[in-house]
């Protein structure tokens, strides 16, 4: 599991990650950021946490127009505005 882009995939020094077992799932949580993910195995939970941390740190890719259409969003009408202007976040 890694939160940096080094090739050895070791977490940075001082990183605290907790793994807990909840019923049929393992939950991995980065204590510094509060980002958590789950998996059916410890390895899967850590891999999913690694992916979630890449997104948290801005390492993810923006959705393509095709991705947006699959989510029911018209890319032509998709604009980025202030969250303060959104009714969803009231």
Coordinates of C-alpha atoms in Angstrom, one line a residue:
X1 CA 0.0 0.0 0.0
X2 CA 1.4 3.4 -0.9
X3 CA 0.4 7.0 -0.7
X4 CA 3.2 8.2 -2.9
X5 CA 4.4 7.4 -6.4
X6 CA 7.6 5.6 -5.5
X7 CA 8.2 2.3 -7.2
X8 CA 8.6 0.2 -4.0
X9 CA 4.9 0.8 -2.9
X10 CA 5.9 1.3 0.7
X11 CA 3.8 3.8 2.7
X12 CA 5.6 7.0 3.7
X13 CA 7.4 6.9 7.1
X14 CA 5.0 7.8 9.9
X15 CA 1.8 6.6 8.0
X16 CA -0.7 4.9 10.3
X17 CA -3.1 2.6 8.7
X18 CA -5.6 0.6 10.7
X19 CA -7.2 -2.7 9.5
X20 CA -10.3 -4.0 11.2
X21 CA -12.6 -6.9 10.5
X22 CA -16.3 -6.1 10.3
X23 CA -18.5 -9.1 9.7
X24 CA -17.5 -10.2 6.1
X25 CA -15.4 -7.2 5.3
X26 CA -11.9 -5.9 6.1
X27 CA -11.8 -2.1 6.6
X28 CA -8.5 -0.2 6.0
X29 CA -8.3 3.4 7.2
X30 CA -5.6 6.0 6.7
X31 CA -5.6 7.7 10.1
X32 CA -4.0 11.0 8.9
X33 CA -6.6 11.7 6.2
X34 CA -9.6 9.7 7.5
X35 CA -9.9 8.0 4.1
X36 CA -11.2 4.5 4.4
X37 CA -12.0 1.6 2.1
X38 CA -13.0 -2.0 2.4
X39 CA -12.4 -5.4 0.8
X40 CA -13.2 -9.1 1.3
X41 CA -9.6 -9.7 2.2
X42 CA -7.0 -7.6 4.0
X43 CA -5.0 -7.3 0.7
X44 CA -8.1 -6.1 -1.2
X45 CA -9.0 -3.6 1.5
X46 CA -5.4 -2.2 1.3
X47 CA -5.4 -2.0 -2.5
X48 CA -8.8 -0.3 -2.4
X49 CA -7.5 2.2 0.2
X50 CA -4.5 2.9 -2.0
X51 CA -6.8 3.7 -4.9
X52 CA -9.0 5.9 -2.7
X53 CA -5.9 7.8 -1.4
X54 CA -4.8 8.5 -5.0
X55 CA -8.2 10.1 -5.6
X56 CA -8.1 12.0 -2.3
X57 CA -4.6 13.4 -3.1
X58 CA -5.8 14.4 -6.6
X59 CA -4.0 11.6 -8.5
X60 CA -7.2 10.3 -10.1
X61 CA -8.3 11.0 -13.7
X62 CA -11.3 13.2 -14.5
X63 CA -14.2 11.3 -15.9
X64 CA -14.5 11.1 -19.7
X65 CA -17.6 12.3 -21.5
X66 CA -18.5 8.6 -21.9
X67 CA -18.2 8.1 -18.1
X68 CA -20.4 11.1 -17.5
X69 CA -23.1 9.8 -20.0
X70 CA -23.1 6.4 -18.2
X71 CA -23.9 8.2 -15.0
X72 CA -26.7 10.1 -16.6
X73 CA -24.9 13.4 -16.9
X74 CA -24.9 15.4 -20.2
X75 CA -21.3 16.5 -20.7
X76 CA -22.4 19.5 -22.6
X77 CA -24.4 20.8 -19.6
X78 CA -21.8 19.8 -17.0
X79 CA -20.1 22.9 -15.5
X80 CA -18.1 23.4 -12.4
X81 CA -19.5 26.1 -10.1
X82 CA -19.3 26.9 -6.4
X83 CA -20.8 24.2 -4.2
X84 CA -22.6 27.1 -2.4
X85 CA -24.7 27.5 -5.5
X86 CA -25.8 23.8 -5.5
X87 CA -29.1 22.7 -4.0
X88 CA -27.7 19.3 -3.3
X89 CA -25.4 20.6 -0.6
X90 CA -28.0 22.7 1.3

